[in-house]
Coordinates of C-alpha atoms in Angstrom, one line a residue:
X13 CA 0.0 0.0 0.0
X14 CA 1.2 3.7 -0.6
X15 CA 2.9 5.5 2.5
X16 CA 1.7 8.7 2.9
X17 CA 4.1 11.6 3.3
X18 CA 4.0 14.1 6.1
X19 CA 7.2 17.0 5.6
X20 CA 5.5 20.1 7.3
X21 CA 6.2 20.7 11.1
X22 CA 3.6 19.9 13.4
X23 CA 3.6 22.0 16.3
X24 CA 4.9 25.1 17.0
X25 CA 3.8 25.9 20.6
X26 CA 6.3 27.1 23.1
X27 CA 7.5 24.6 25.5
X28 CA 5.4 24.6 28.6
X29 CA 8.4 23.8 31.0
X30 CA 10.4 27.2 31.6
X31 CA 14.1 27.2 30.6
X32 CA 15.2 28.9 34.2
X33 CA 14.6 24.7 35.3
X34 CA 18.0 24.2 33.2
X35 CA 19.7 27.2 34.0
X36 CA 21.3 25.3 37.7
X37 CA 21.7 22.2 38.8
X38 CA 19.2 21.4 41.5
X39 CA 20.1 20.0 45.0
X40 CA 18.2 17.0 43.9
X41 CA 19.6 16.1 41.1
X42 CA 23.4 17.1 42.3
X43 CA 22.4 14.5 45.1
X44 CA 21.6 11.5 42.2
X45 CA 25.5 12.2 40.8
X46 CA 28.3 9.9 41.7
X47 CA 30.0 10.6 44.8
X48 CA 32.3 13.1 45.0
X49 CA 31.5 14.6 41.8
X50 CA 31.6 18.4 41.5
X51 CA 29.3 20.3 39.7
X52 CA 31.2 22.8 36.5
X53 CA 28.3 24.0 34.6
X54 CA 25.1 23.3 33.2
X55 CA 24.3 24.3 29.2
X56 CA 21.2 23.4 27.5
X57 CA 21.4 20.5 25.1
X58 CA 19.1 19.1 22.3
X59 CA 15.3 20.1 21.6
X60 CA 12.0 18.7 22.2
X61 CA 8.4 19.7 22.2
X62 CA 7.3 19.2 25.8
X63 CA 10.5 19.3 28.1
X64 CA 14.0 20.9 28.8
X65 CA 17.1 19.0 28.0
X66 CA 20.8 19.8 29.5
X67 CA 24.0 19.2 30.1
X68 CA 25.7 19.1 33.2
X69 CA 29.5 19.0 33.1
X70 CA 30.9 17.9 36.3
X71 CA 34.5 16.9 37.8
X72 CA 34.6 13.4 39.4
X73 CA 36.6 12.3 42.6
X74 CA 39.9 11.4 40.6
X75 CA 39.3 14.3 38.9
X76 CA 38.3 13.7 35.3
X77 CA 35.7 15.5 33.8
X78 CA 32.3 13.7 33.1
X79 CA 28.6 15.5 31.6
X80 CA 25.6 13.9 32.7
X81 CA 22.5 14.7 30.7
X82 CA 19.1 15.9 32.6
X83 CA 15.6 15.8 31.2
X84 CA 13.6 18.0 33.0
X85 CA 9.7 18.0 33.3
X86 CA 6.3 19.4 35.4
X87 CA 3.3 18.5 37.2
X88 CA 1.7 15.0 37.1
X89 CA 2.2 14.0 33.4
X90 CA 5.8 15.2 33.5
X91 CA 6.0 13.2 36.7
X92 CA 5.2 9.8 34.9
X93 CA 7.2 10.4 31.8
X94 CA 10.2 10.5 33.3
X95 CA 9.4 7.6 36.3
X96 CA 8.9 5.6 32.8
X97 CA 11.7 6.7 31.1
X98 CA 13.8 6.1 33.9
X99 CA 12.4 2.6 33.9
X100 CA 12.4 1.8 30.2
X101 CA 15.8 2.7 30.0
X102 CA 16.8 0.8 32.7
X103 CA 15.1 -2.3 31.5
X104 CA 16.8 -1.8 28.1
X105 CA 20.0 -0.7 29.5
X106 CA 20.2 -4.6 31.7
X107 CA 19.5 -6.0 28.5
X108 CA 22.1 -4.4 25.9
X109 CA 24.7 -1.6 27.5
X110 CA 26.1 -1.4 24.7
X111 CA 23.5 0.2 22.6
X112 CA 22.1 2.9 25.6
X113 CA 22.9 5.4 27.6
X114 CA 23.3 4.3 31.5
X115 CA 20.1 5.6 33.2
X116 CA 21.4 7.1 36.5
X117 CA 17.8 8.2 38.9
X118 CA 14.9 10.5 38.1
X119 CA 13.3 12.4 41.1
X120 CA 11.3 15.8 41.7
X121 CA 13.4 18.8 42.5
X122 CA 14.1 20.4 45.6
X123 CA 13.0 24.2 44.7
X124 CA 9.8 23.1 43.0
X125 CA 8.0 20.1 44.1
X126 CA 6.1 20.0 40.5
X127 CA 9.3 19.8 38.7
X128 CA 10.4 16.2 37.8
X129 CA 14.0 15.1 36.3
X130 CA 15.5 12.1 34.6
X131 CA 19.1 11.4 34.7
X132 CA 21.5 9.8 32.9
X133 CA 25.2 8.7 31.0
X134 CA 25.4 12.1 28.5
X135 CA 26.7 10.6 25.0
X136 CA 27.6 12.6 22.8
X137 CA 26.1 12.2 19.7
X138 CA 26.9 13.0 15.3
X139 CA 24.3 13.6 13.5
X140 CA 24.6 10.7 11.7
X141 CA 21.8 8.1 11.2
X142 CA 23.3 4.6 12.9
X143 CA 24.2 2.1 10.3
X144 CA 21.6 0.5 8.9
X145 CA 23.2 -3.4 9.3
X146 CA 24.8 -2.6 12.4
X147 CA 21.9 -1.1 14.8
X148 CA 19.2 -3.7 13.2
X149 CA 21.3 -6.5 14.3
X150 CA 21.8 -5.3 17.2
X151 CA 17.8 -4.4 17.9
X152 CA 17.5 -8.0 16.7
X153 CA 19.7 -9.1 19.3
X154 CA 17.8 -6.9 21.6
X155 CA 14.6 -9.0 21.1
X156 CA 16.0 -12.2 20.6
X157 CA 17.4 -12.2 24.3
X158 CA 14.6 -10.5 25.9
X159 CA 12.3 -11.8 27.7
X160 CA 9.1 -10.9 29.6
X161 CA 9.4 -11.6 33.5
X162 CA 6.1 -13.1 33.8
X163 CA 5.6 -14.4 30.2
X164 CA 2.9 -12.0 29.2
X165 CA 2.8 -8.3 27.1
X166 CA 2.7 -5.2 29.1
X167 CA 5.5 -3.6 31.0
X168 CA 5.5 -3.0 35.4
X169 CA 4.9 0.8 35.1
X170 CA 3.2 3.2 32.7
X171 CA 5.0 4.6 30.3
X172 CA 3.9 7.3 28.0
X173 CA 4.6 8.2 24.0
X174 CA 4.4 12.0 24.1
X175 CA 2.4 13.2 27.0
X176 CA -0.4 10.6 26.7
X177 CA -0.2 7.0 29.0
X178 CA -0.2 4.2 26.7
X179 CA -1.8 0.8 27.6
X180 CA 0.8 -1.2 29.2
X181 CA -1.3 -3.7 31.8
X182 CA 0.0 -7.2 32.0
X183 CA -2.1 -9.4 29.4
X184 CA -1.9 -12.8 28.3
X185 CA -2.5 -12.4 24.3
X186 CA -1.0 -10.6 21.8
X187 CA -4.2 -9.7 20.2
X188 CA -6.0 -9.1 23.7
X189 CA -3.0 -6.6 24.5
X190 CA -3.3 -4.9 21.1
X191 CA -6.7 -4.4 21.4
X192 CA -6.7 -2.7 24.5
X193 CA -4.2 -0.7 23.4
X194 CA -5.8 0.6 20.0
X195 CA -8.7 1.2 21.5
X196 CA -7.4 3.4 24.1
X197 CA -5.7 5.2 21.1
X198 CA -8.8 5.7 19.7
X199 CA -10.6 7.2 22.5
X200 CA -7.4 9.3 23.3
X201 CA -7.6 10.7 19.5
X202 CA -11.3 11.4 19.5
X203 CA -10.9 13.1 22.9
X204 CA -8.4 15.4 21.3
X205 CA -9.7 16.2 17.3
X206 CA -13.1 15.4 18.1
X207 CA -15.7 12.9 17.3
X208 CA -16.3 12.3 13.6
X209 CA -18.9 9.6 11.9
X210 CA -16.5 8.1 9.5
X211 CA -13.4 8.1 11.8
X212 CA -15.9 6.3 14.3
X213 CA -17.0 3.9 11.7
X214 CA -13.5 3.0 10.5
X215 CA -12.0 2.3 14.0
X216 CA -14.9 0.1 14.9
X217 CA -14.3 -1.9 11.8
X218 CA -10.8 -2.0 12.2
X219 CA -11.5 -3.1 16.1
X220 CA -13.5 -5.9 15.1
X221 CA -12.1 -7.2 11.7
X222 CA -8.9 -6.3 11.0
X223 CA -7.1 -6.4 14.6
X224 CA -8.7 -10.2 14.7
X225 CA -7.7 -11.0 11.3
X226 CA -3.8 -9.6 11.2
X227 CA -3.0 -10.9 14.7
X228 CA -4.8 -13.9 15.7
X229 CA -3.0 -15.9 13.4
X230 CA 0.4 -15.3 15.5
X231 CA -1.1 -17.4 18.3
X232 CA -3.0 -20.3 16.7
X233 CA -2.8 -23.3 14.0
X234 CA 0.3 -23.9 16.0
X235 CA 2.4 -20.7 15.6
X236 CA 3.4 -18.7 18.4
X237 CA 5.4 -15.5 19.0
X238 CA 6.8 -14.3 22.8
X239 CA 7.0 -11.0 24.6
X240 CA 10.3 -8.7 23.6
X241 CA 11.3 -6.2 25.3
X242 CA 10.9 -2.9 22.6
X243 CA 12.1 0.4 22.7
X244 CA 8.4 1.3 22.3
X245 CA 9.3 4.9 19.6
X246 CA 12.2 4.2 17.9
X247 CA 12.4 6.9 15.3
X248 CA 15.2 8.8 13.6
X249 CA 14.7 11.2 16.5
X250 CA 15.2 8.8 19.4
X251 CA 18.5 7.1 17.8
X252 CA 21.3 8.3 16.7
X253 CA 25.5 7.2 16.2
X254 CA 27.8 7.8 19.0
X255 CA 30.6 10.2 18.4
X256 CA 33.5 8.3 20.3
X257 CA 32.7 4.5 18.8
X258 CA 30.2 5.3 15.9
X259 CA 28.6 2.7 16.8
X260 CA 24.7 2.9 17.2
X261 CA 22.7 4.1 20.5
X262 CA 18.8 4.6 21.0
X263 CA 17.5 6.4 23.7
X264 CA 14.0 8.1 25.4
X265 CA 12.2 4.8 25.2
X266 CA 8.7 4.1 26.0
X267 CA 9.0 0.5 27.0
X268 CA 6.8 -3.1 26.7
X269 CA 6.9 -6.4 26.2
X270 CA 5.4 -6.4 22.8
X271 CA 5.4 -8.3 19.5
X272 CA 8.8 -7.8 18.1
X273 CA 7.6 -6.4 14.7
X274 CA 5.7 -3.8 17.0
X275 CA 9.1 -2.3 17.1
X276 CA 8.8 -1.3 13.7
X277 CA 6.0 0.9 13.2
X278 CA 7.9 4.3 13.3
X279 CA 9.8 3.1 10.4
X280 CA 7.2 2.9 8.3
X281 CA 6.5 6.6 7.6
X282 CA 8.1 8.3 4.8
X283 CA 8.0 11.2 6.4
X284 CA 10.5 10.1 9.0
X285 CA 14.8 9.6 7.7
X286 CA 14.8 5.9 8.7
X287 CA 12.3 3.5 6.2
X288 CA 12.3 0.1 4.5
X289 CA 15.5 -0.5 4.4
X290 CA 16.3 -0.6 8.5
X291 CA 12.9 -2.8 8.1
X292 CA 14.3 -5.2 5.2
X293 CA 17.8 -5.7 7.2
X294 CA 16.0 -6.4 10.8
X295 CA 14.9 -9.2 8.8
X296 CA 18.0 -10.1 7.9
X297 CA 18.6 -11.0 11.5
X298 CA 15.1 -11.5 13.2
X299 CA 13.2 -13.6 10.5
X300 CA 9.3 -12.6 10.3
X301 CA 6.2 -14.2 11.8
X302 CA 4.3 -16.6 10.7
X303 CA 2.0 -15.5 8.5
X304 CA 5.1 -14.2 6.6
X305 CA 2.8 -12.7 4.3
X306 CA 0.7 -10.3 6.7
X307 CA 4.0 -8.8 7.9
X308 CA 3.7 -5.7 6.1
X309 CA 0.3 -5.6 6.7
X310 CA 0.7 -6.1 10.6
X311 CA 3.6 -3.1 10.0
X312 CA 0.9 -0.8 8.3
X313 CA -1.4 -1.5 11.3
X314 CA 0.7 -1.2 14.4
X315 CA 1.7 2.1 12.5
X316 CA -1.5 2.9 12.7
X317 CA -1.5 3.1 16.1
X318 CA 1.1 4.5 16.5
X319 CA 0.0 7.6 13.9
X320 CA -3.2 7.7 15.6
X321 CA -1.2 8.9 19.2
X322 CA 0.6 11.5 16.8
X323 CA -2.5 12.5 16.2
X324 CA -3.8 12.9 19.9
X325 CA -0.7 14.5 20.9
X326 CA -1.4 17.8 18.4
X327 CA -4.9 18.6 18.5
X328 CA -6.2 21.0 16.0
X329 CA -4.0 19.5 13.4
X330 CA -5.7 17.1 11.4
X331 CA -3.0 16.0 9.0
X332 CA -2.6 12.5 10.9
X333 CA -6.2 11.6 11.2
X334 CA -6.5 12.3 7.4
X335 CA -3.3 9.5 7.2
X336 CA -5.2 7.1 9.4
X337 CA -8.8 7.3 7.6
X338 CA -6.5 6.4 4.5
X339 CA -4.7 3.6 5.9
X340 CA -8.1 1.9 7.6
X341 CA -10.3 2.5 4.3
X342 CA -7.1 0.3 2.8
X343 CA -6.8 -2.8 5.4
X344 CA -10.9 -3.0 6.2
X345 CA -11.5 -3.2 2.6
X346 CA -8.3 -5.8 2.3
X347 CA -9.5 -7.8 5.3
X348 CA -13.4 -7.3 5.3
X349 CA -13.8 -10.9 5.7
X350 CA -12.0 -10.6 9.0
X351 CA -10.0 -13.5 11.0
X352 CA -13.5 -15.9 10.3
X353 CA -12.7 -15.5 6.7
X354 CA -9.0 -16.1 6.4
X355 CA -9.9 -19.2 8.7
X356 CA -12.4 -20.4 6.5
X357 CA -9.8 -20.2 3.5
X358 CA -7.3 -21.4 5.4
X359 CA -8.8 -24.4 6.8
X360 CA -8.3 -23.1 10.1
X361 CA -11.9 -23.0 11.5

């Protein structure tokens, strides 16, 4: 099916969180550094739409210079996204060191009780996109040798994409999980642009026909697929190469324990500088699941999803619900027969 292109910015509000935040190091965070580590400056690093980013340079005990690199956030949302950063990194961190940052704390400041911080190993970064062989293997590995601690999809605290909780409650099914996870991206989107018939009509269909039909078939006539631990937003803007190995690192995950292909659904837009060929070379290395040939299928609707919470997170801008009604008109109409259909075709029923 076509990809639909997106190159105009999408929001252009100031950031909520007030730069003075970066402007010192607060007593709380100093206190989250390694012992004996002295405090040399603080300059502000990177961008983003919804928080302040820094860098703190400091001296350590033996007396070699170290940065550390601070998120900083408000009030209750800000509060979760960075108790679920904090704990998505550290999950991924366990599981490959090589390809993250080391997560050091996050905590509320001192001076501002409404003021939240993450914390963690500053890498500097090129500009560079990581090599396409070298950071899919890698992810692949990443997968591979995960595992979920109590064999089911979810993760152990919320996490967020954006500013808006995703589902992450521990569930038994791949298909039960997604579900509950759509869905709540639908609400979340029609909460934000507003309710409108056809977008209503199309996410009911795609609920009830083409969830059922794309994913039930991972878990039955004898194929089965396992929790991974995933990123969770693994875009072009959440990975980058290190400067000092050039060797691939991601970072600002959204954690689960997820379908590995899940993984994949930022790659899909071509709107966004990593595509299809990351996609075709993490195949290379983590072959796909049975049904092989609903893979890019399953791609086009887990991107779906994941479009649907671009969509929530700029209301007023309608530019991703117009991508979504496209890509749900295309897979209803493909799978309008739903899982009972395939089945029936299959000999499956």
């Amino acid at each position: 099916m076509a990809i639909t292109v997106d190159p105009e910015p999408v929001w252009d509000q100031p950031i909520a969180v007030p730069e003075k935040w970066i402007e010192t190091v607060d007593e709380n965070v100093a206190a989250k550094l390694p012992a004996g580590s002295k405090v040399k400056g603080i300059s502000r690093c990177g961008t983003s739409y919804w928080t302040r980013t820094a860098e703190i340079q400091t001296e350590q005990a033996d007396g070699t210079p170290r940065s550390f690199f601070l998120k900083v956030t408000q009030n209750e949302v800000g509060k979760a996204m960075v108790s679920g950063e904090f704990e998505s990194m550290k999950a991924l961190h366990g599981a490959s060191q090589e390809l993250t940052p080391e997560p050091i704390a996050w905590g509320t400041f001192a001076q501002a009780d409404h003021v939240h911080f993450f914390l963690c190993e500053f890498v500097k970064m090129s500009n560079d996109l990581p090599n396409v062989e070298a950071s899919m293997k890698m992810l692949a590995g990443l997968h591979a040798n995960s595992s979920s601690p109590n064999g089911k999809y979810g993760f152990h605290v919320p996490t967020l994409q954006g500013t808006v909780p995703q589902f992450a409650e521990w569930t038994e099914s791949w298909e039960d999980f997604f579900t509950k996870s759509i869905q709540l991206v639908f609400e979340n989107e029609e909460s934000s642009q507003g309710p409108d018939p056809e977008v209503q009509h199309l996410c009911k269909e795609t609920l009830e026909k083409v969830v059922p039909r794309l994913l039930r078939p991972l878990e039955t006539g004898g194929r089965h697929i396992k929790p991974c631990l995933i990123h969770g937003d693994l875009w072009d803007g959440n990975t980058s190469t290190t400067v000092e190995t050039d060797q691939p690192v991601i970072y600002d995950a959204t954690c689960l324990y997820a379908h590995n292909e899940f993984e994949l659904a930022p790659l899909r837009p071509a709107r966004h500088r990593m595509g299809t060929d990351y996609i075709n070379a993490y195949f290379r290395h983590f072959p796909k699941s049975p049904p092989e040939e609903d893979q890019d299928d399953r791609n086009a609707l887990y991107c779906l999803r994941w479009d649907m919470n671009c969509s929530t997170l700029y209301p007023g801008n309608l530019r991703y619900r117009k991508m979504c009604v496209e890509v749900m008109k295309y897979l209803v109409e493909k799978h309008s027969d739903g899982y009972e259909g395939w089945a029936r075709a299959k000999g499956e029923e």
